[in-house]
mmCIF file of C-alpha atoms in Angstrom:
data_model
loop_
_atom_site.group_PDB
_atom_site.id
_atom_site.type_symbol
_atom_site.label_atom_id
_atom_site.label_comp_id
_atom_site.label_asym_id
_atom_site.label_seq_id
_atom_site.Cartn_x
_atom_site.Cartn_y
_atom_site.Cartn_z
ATOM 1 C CA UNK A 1052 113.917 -57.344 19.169
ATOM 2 C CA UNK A 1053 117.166 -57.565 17.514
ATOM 3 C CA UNK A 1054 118.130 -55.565 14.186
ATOM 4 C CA UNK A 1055 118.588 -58.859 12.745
ATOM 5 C CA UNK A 1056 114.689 -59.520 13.192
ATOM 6 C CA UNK A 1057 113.565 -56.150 13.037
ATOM 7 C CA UNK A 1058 115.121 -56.615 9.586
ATOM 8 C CA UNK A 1059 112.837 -59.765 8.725
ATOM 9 C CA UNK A 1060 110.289 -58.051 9.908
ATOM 10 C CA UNK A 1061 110.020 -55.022 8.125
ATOM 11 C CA UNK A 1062 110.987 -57.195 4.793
ATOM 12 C CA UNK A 1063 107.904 -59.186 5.592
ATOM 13 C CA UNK A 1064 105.512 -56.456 5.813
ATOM 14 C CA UNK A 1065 107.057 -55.202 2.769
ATOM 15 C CA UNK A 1066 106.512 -58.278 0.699
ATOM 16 C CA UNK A 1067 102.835 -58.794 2.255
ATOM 17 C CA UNK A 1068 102.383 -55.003 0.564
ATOM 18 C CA UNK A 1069 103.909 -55.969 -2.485
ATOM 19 C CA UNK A 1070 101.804 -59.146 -2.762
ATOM 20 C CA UNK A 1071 98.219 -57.166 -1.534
ATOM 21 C CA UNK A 1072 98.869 -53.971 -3.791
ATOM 22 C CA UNK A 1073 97.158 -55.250 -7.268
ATOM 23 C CA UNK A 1074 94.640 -56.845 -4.815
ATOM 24 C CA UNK A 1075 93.624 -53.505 -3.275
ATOM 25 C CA UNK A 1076 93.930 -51.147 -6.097
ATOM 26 C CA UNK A 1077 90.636 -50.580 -8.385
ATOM 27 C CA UNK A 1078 90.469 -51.299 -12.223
ATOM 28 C CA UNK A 1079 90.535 -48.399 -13.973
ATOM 29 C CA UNK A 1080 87.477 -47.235 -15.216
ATOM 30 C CA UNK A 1081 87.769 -46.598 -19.078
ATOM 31 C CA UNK A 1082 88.692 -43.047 -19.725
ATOM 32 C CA UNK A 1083 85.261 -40.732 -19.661
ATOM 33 C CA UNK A 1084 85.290 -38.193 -21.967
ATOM 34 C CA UNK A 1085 86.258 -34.779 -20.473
ATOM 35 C CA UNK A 1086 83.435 -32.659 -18.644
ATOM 36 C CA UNK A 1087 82.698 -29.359 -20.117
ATOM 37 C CA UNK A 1088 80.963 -26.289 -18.611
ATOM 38 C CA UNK A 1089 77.371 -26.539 -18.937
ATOM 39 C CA UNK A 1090 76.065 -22.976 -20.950
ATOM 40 C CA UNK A 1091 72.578 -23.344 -20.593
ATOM 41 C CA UNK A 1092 71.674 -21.803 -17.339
ATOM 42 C CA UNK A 1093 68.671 -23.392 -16.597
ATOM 43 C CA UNK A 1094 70.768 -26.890 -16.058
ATOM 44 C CA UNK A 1095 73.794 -24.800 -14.891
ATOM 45 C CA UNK A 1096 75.090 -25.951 -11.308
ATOM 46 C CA UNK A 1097 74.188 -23.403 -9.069
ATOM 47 C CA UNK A 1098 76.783 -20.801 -7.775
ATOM 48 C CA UNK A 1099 78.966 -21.616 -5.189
ATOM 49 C CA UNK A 1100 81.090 -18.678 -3.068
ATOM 50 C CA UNK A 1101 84.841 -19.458 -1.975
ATOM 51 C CA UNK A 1102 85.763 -19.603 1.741
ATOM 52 C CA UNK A 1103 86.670 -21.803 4.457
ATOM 53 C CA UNK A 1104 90.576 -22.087 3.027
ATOM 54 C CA UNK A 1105 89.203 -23.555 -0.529
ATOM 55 C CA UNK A 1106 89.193 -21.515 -4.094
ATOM 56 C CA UNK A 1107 87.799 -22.811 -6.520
ATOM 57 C CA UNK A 1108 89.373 -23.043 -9.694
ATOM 58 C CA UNK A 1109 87.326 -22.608 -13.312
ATOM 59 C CA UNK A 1110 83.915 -23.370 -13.475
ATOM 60 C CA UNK A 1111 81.660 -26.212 -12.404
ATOM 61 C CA UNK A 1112 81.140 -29.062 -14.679
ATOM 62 C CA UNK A 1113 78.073 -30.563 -15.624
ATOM 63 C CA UNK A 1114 74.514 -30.452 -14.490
ATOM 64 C CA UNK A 1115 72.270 -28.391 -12.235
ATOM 65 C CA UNK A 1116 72.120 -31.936 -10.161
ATOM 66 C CA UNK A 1117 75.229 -33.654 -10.923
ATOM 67 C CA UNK A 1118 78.299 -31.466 -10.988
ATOM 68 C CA UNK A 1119 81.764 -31.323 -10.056
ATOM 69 C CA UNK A 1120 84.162 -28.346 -8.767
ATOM 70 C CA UNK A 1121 87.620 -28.404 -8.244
ATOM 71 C CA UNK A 1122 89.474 -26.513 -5.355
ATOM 72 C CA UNK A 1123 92.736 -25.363 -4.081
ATOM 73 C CA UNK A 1124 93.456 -25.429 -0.357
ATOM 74 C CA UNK A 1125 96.801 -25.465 1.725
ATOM 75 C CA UNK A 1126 96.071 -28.087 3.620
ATOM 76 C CA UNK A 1127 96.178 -30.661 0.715
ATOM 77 C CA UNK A 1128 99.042 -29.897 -2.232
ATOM 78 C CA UNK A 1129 97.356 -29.777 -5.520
ATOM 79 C CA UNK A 1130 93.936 -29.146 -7.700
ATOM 80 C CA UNK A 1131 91.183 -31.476 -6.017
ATOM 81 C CA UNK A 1132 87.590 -32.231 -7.461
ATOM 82 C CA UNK A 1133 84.781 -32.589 -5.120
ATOM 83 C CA UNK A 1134 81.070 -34.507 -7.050
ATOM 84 C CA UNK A 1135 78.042 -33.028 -5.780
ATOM 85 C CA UNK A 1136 74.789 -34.830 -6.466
ATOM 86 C CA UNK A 1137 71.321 -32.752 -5.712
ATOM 87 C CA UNK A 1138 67.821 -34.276 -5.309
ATOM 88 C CA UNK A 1139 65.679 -33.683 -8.844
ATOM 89 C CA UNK A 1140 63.677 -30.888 -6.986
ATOM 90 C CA UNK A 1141 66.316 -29.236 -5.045
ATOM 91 C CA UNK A 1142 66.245 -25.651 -7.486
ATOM 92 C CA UNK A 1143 62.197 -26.054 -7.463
ATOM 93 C CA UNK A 1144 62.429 -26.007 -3.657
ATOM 94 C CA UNK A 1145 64.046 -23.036 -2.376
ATOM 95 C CA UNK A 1146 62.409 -23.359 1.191
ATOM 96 C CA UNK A 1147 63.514 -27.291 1.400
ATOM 97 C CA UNK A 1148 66.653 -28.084 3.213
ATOM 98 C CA UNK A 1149 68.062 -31.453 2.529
ATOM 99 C CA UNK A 1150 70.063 -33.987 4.725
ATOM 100 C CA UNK A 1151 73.472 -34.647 3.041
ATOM 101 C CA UNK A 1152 75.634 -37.860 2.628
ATOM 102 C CA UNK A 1153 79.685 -37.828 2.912
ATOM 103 C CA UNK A 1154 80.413 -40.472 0.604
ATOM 104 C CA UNK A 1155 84.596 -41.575 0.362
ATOM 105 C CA UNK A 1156 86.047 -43.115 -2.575
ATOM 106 C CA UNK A 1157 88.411 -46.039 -2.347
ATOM 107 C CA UNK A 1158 92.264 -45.632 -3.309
ATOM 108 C CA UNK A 1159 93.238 -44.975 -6.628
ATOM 109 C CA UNK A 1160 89.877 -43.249 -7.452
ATOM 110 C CA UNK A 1161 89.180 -39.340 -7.975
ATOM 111 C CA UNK A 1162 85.569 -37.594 -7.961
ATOM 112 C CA UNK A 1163 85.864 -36.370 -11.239
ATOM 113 C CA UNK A 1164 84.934 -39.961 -12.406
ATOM 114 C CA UNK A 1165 81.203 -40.045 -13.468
ATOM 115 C CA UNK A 1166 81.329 -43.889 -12.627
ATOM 116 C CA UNK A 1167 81.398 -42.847 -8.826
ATOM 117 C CA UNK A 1168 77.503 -41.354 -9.701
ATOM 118 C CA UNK A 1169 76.121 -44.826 -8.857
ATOM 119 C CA UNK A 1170 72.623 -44.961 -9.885
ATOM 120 C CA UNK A 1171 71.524 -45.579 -6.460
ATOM 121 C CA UNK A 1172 72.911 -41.893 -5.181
ATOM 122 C CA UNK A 1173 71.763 -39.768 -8.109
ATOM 123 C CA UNK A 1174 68.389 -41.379 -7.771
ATOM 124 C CA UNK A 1175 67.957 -40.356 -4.105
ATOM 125 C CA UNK A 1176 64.903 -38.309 -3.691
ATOM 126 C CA UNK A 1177 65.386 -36.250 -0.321
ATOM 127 C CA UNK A 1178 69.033 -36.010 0.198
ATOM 128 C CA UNK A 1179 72.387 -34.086 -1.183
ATOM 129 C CA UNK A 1180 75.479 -36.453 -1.743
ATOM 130 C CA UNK A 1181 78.815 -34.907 -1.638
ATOM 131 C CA UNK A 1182 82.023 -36.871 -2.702
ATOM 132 C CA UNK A 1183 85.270 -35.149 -1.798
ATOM 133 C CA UNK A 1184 88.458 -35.678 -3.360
ATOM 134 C CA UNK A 1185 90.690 -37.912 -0.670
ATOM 135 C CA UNK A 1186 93.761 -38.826 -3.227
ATOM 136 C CA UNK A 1187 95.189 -41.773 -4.707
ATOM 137 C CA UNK A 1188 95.900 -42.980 -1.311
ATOM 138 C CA UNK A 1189 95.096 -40.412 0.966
ATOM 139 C CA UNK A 1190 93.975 -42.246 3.983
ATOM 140 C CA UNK A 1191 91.494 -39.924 5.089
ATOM 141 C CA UNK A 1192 94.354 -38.845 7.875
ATOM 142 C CA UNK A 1193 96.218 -35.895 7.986
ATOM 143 C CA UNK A 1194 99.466 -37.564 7.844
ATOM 144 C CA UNK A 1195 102.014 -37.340 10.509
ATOM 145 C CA UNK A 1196 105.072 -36.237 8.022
ATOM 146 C CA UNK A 1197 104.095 -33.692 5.947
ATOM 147 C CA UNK A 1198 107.781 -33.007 4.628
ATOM 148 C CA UNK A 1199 107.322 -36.173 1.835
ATOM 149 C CA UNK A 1200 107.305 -35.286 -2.007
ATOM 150 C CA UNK A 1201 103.600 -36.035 -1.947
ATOM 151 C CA UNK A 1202 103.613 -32.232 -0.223
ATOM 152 C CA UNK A 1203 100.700 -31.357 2.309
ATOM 153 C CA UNK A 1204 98.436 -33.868 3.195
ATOM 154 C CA UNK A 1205 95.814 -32.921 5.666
ATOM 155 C CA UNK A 1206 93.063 -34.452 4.789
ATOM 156 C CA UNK A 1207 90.654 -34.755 7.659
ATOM 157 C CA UNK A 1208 91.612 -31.517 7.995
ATOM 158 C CA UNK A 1209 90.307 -30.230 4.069
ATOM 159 C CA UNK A 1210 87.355 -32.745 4.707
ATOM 160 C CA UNK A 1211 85.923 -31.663 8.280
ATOM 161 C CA UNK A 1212 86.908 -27.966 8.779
ATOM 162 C CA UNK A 1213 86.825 -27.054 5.141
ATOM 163 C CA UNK A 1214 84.101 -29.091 2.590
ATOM 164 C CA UNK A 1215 82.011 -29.734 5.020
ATOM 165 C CA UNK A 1216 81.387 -25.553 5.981
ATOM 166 C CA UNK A 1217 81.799 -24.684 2.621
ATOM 167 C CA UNK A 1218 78.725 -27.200 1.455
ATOM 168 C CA UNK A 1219 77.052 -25.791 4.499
ATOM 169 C CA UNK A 1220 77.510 -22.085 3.682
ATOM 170 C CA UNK A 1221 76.718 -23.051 -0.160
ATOM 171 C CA UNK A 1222 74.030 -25.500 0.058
ATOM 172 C CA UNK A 1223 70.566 -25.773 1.527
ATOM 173 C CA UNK A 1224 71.749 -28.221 3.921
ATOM 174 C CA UNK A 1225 70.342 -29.821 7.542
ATOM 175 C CA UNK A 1226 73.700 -28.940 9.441
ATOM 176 C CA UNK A 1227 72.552 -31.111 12.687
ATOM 177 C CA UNK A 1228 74.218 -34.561 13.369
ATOM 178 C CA UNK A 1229 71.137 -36.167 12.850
ATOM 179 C CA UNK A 1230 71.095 -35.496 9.262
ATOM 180 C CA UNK A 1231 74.247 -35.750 8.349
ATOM 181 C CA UNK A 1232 75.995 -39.184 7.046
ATOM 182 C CA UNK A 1233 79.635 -39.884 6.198
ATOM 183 C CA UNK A 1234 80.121 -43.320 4.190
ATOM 184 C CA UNK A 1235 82.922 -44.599 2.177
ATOM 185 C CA UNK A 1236 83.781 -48.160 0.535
ATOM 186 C CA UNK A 1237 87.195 -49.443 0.669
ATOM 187 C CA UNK A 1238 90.009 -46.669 1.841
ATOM 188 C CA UNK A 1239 87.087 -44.837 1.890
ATOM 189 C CA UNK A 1240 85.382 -47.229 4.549
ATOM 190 C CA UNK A 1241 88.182 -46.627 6.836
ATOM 191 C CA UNK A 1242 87.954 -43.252 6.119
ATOM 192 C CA UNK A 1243 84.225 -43.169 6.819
ATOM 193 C CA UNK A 1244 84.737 -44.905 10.373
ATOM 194 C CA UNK A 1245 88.029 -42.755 10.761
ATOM 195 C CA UNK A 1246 85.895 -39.420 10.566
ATOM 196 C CA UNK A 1247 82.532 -40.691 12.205
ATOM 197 C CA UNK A 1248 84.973 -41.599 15.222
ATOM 198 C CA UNK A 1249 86.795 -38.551 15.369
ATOM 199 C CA UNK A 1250 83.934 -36.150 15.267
ATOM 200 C CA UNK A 1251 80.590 -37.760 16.217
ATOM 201 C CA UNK A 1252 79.308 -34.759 16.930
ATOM 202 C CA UNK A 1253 79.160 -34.122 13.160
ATOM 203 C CA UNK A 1254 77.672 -37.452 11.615
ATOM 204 C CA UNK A 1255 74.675 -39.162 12.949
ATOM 205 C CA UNK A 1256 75.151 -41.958 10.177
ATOM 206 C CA UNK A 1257 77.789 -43.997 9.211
ATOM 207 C CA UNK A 1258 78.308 -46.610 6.642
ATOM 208 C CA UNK A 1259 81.518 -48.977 6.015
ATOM 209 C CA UNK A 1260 81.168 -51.245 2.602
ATOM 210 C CA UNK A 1261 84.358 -53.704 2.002
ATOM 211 C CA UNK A 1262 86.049 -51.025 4.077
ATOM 212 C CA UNK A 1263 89.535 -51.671 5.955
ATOM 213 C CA UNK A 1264 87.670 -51.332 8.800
ATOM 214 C CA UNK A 1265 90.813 -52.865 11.298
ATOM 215 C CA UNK A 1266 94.354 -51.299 11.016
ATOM 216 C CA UNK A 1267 95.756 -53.521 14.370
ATOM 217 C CA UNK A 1268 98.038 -56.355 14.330
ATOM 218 C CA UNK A 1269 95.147 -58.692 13.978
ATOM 219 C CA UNK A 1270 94.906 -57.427 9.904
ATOM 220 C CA UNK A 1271 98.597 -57.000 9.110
ATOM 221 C CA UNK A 1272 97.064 -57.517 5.341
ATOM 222 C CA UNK A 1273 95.245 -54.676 5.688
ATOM 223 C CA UNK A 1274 98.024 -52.557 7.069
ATOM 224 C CA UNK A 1275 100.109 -53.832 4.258
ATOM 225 C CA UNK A 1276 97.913 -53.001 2.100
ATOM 226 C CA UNK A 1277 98.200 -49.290 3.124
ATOM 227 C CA UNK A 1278 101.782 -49.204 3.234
ATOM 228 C CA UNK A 1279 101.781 -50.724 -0.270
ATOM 229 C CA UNK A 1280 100.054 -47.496 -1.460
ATOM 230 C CA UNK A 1281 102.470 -45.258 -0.285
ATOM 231 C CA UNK A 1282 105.445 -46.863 -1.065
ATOM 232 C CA UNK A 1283 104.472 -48.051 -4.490
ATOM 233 C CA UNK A 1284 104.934 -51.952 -3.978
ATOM 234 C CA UNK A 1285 103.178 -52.681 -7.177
ATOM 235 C CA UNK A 1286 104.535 -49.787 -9.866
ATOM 236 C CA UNK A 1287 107.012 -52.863 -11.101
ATOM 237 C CA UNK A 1288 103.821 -54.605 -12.128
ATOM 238 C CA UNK A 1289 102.779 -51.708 -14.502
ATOM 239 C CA UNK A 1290 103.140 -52.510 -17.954
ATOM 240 C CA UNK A 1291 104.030 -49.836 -21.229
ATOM 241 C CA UNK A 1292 102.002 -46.722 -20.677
ATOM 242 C CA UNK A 1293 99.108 -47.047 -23.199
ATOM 243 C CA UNK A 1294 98.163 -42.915 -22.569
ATOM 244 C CA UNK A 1295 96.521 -43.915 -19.355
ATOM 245 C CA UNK A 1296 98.022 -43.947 -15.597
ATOM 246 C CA UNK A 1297 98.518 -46.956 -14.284
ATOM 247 C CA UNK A 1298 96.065 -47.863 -11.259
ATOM 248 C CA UNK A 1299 99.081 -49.049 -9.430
ATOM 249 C CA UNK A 1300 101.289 -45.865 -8.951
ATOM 250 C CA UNK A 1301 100.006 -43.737 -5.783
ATOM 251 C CA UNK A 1302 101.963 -41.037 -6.858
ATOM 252 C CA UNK A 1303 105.210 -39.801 -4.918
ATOM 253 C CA UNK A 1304 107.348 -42.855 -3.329
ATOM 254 C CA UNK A 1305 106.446 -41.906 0.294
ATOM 255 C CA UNK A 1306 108.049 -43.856 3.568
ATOM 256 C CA UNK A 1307 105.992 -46.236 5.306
ATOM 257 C CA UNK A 1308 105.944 -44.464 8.104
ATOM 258 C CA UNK A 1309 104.543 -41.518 6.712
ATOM 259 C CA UNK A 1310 100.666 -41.612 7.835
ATOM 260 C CA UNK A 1311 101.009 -43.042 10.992
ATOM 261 C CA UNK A 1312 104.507 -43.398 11.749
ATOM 262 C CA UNK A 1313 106.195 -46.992 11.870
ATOM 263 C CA UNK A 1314 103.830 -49.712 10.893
ATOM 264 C CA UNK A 1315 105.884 -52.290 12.705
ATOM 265 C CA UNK A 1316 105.236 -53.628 15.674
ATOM 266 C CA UNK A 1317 108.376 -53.888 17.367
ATOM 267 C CA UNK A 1318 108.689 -52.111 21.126
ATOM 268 C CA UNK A 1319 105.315 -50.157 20.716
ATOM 269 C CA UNK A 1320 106.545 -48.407 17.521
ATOM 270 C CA UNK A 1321 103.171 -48.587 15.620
ATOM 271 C CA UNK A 1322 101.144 -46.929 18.473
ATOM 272 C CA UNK A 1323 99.684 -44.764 16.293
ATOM 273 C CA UNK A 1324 98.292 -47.685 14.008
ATOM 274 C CA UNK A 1325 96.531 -48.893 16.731
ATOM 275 C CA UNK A 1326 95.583 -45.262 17.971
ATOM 276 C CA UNK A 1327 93.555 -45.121 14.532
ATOM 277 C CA UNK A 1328 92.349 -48.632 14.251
ATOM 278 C CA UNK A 1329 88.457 -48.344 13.860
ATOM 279 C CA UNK A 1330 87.664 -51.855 15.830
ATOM 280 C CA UNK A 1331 89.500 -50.669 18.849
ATOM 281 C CA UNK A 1332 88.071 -46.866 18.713
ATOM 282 C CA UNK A 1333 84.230 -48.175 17.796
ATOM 283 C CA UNK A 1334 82.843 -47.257 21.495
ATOM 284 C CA UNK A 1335 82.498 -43.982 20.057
ATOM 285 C CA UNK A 1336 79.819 -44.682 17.648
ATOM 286 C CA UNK A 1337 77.197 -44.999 20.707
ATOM 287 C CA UNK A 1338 74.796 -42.770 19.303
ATOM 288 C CA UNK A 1339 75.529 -43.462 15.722
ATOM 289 C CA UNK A 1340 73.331 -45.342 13.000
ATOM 290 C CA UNK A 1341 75.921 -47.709 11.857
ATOM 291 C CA UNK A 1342 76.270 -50.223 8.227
ATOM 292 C CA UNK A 1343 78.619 -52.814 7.669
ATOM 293 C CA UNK A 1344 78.534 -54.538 4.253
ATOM 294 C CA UNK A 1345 80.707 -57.183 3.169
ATOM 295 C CA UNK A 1346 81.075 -60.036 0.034
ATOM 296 C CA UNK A 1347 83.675 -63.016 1.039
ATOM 297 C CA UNK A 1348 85.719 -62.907 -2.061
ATOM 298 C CA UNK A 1349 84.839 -66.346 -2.892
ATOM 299 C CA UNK A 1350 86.770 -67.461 0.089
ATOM 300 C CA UNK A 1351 90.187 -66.689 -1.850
ATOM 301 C CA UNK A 1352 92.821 -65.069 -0.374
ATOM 302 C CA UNK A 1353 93.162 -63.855 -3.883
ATOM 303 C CA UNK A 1354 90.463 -61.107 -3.959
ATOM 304 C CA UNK A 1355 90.831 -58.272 -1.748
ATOM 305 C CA UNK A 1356 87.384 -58.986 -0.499
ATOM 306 C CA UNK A 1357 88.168 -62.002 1.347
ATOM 307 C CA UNK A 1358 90.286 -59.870 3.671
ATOM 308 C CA UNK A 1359 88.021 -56.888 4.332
ATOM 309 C CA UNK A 1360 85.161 -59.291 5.004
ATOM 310 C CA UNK A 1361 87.598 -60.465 8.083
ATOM 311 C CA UNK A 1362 87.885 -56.548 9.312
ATOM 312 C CA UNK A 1363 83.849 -56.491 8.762
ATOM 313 C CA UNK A 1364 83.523 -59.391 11.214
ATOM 314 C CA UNK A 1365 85.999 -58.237 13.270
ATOM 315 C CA UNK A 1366 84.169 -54.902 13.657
ATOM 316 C CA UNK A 1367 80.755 -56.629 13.912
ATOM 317 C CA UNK A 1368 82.364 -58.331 17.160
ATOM 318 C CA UNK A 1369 83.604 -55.364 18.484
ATOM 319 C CA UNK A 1370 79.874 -53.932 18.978
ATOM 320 C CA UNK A 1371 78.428 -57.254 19.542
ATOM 321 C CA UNK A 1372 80.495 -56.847 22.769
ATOM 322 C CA UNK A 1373 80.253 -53.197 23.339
ATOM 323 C CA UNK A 1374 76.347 -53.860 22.762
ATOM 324 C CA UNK A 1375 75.878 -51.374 19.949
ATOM 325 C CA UNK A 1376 73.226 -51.513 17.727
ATOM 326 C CA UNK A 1377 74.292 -52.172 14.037
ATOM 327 C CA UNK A 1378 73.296 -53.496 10.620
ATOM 328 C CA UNK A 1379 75.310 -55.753 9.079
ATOM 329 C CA UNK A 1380 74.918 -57.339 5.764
ATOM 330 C CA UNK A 1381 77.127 -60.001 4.209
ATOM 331 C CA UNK A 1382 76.087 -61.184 0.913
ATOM 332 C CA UNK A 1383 79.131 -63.366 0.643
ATOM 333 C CA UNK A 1384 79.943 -64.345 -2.802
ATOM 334 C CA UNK A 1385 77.503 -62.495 -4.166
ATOM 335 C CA UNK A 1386 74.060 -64.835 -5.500
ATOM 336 C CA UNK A 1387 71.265 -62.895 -5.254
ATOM 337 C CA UNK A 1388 72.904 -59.532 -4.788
ATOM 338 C CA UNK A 1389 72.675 -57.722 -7.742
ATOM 339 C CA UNK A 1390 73.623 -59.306 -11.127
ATOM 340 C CA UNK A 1391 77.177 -57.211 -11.182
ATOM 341 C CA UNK A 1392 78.153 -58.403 -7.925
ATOM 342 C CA UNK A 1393 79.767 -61.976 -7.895
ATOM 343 C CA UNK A 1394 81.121 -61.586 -4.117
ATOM 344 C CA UNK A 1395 84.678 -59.569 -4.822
ATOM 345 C CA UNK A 1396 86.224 -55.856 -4.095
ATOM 346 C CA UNK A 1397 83.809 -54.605 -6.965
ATOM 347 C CA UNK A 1398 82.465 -51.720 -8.080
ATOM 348 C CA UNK A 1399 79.386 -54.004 -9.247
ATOM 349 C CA UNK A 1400 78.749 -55.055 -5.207
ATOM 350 C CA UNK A 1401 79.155 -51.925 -4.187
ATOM 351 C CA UNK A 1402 76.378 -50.024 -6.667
ATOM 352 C CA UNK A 1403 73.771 -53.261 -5.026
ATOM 353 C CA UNK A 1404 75.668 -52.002 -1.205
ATOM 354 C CA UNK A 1405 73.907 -48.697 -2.060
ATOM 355 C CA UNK A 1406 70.878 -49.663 -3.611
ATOM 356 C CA UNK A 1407 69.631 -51.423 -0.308
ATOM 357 C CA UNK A 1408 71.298 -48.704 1.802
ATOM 358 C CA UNK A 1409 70.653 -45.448 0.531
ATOM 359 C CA UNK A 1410 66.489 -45.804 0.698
ATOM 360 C CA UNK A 1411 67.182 -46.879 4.838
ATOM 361 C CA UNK A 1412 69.395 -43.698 5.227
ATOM 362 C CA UNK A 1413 66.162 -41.823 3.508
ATOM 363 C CA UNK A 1414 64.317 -42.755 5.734
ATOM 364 C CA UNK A 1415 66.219 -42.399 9.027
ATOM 365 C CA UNK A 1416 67.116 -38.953 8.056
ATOM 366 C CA UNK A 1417 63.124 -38.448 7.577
ATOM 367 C CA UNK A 1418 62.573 -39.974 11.048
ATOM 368 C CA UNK A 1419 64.942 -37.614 12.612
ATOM 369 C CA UNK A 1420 63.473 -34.553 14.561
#
């Protein structure tokens, strides 16, 4: 390719970003009011002990059964929160061990939000829900240049060889594959595929909803869409500061290339995009419960949803050929699916996503020896 088009090209991607950013990026949730230690020790979260790389900092915030603790680590720069939601008898129970549920937040989203609580989690009877921190825009990848201002940024590595041990050592927890689950929605539905792919020896479970589920050359929306977040396509769109961030800035300008190298594919260069599509890497999911949900955006290219439901059907044809089992559910523009969801990249879709999932991954966990 000549500079001249490797030029075009890489002005392209970066006006497909630009375009896709306000898309991809979540409202923001009206400001909660802030979380204070709980005194009263019989609704006190329960005691955890530092180790595996993480310290935690302060104390726990609210409830024996909904709390949240924030942690240091070097493999991620900065404070991070991590939600952890018990079942209603877990402190009655001290001979029960529960199954737990990895569940990833989308970009531009942070654990300490109650609003990531959905009903459908804290009213699950039999099993522990964790929701780690993964950053603004993360990626659920420890990124190949960790020189950027955004500092270290490891985070499969904090996730896998650091939460998940700590919740272990901490929690009554099943610590076999078969009762363990990692989900995410959005970013965190890449994420979700990212880790169950990487370590299926860890998660017997795994559940994608309106997740960029396809980072090859056949979604170059969906790759723009991450490079958007870490070059901050869309901070020109953010208006006066009114006290609150604006759900547009990612943080530190990064390069594009900063994840997984170039994202251009010009002689081979974006290898590594392809090395951690999901679609392409799905044989690994053999043994592995897997859920795909999807809306359809109201067929318009202007909701994000229209484009993730292409990745979801692009993964469902992946397995269709490999001949894995799946569920898939596509509730496309949203009638009859909750009366918050009207098809889009919603937080009202995804609380109905969980209410029909989180009762099946009950009950598999229960079926599991």
């Amino acid at each position: 390719m000549t500079p001249a088009r490797l030029r075009r090209a890489r002005a392209a991607l970066a006006a497909l970003a630009a375009c896709l950013l306000p898309l991809a990026a979540p409202t923001a949730a009206p400001a909660a009011p802030a979380q204070t230690p709980v005194r009263a020790e019989a609704d006190a979260p329960p005691p955890l002990t530092d180790g595996f790389g993480l310290t935690q900092v302060g104390t726990a915030a609210g409830s024996a059964t909904n709390f949240v603790v924030t942690v240091t680590t070097p493999q991620v720069a900065g404070p991070h929160t991590i939600r952890i939601l018990l079942p209603a008898d877990y402190a009655a129970r001290p001979d029960k061990r529960y199954p737990v549920l990895y569940f990833l937040h989308g970009a531009s989203d942070n654990p300490s939000d109650p609003a990531l609580a959905y009903p459908a989690l804290t009213a699950a009877q039999s099993m522990i829900t964790v929701i780690p921190d993964g950053g603004l825009r993360g990626w659920y990848a420890d990124w190949l240049d960790q020189g950027t201002a955004a500092g270290a940024q490891n985070w499969e590595t904090f996730h896998l060889t650091q939460v998940l041990p700590f919740v272990d050592a901490n929690l009554r927890t099943r610590t076999d594959r078969a009762h363990r689950a990692v989900g995410g929605l959005s970013m965190g539905g890449f994420g979700a595929l990212h880790y169950a792919e990487d370590r299926p020896d860890l998660f017997g479970q795994v559940l994608t909803m309106s997740g960029a589920n396809d980072l090859s050359t056949d979604e170059m929306i969906i790759r723009g869409a991450v490079v958007a977040t870490l070059v901050n396509a869309g901070t020109v769109l953010c208006g006066p500061s009114d006290g609150h961030p604006c759900g547009l800035d990612f943080g530190p300008t990064v390069s594009s290339d900063a994840i997984f190298g170039s994202p251009y594919p010009v002689f081979n260069a974006d290898w590594r995009w392809n090395a951690a599509d999901p679609v392409s890497r799905a044989a690994t999911l053999d043994h592995t419960g897997i859920a795909i949900y999807t809306g359809n955006g109201n067929n318009s290219p202007g909701d994000m949803e229209f484009w993730a439901e292409g990745t979801a059907k692009r993964l469902k044809q992946r397995l269709d050929t490999l001949g894995l089992p799946y569920r898939y559910t596509g509730y496309g523009d949203g009638t009859g699916w909750g009366p918050d969801c009207h098809g889009g990249h919603t937080a009202g879709c995804w609380a109905q996503d969980l209410v029909d999932y989180v009762p099946r991954l009950e009950a598999a966990f229960a079926a599991a020896p």
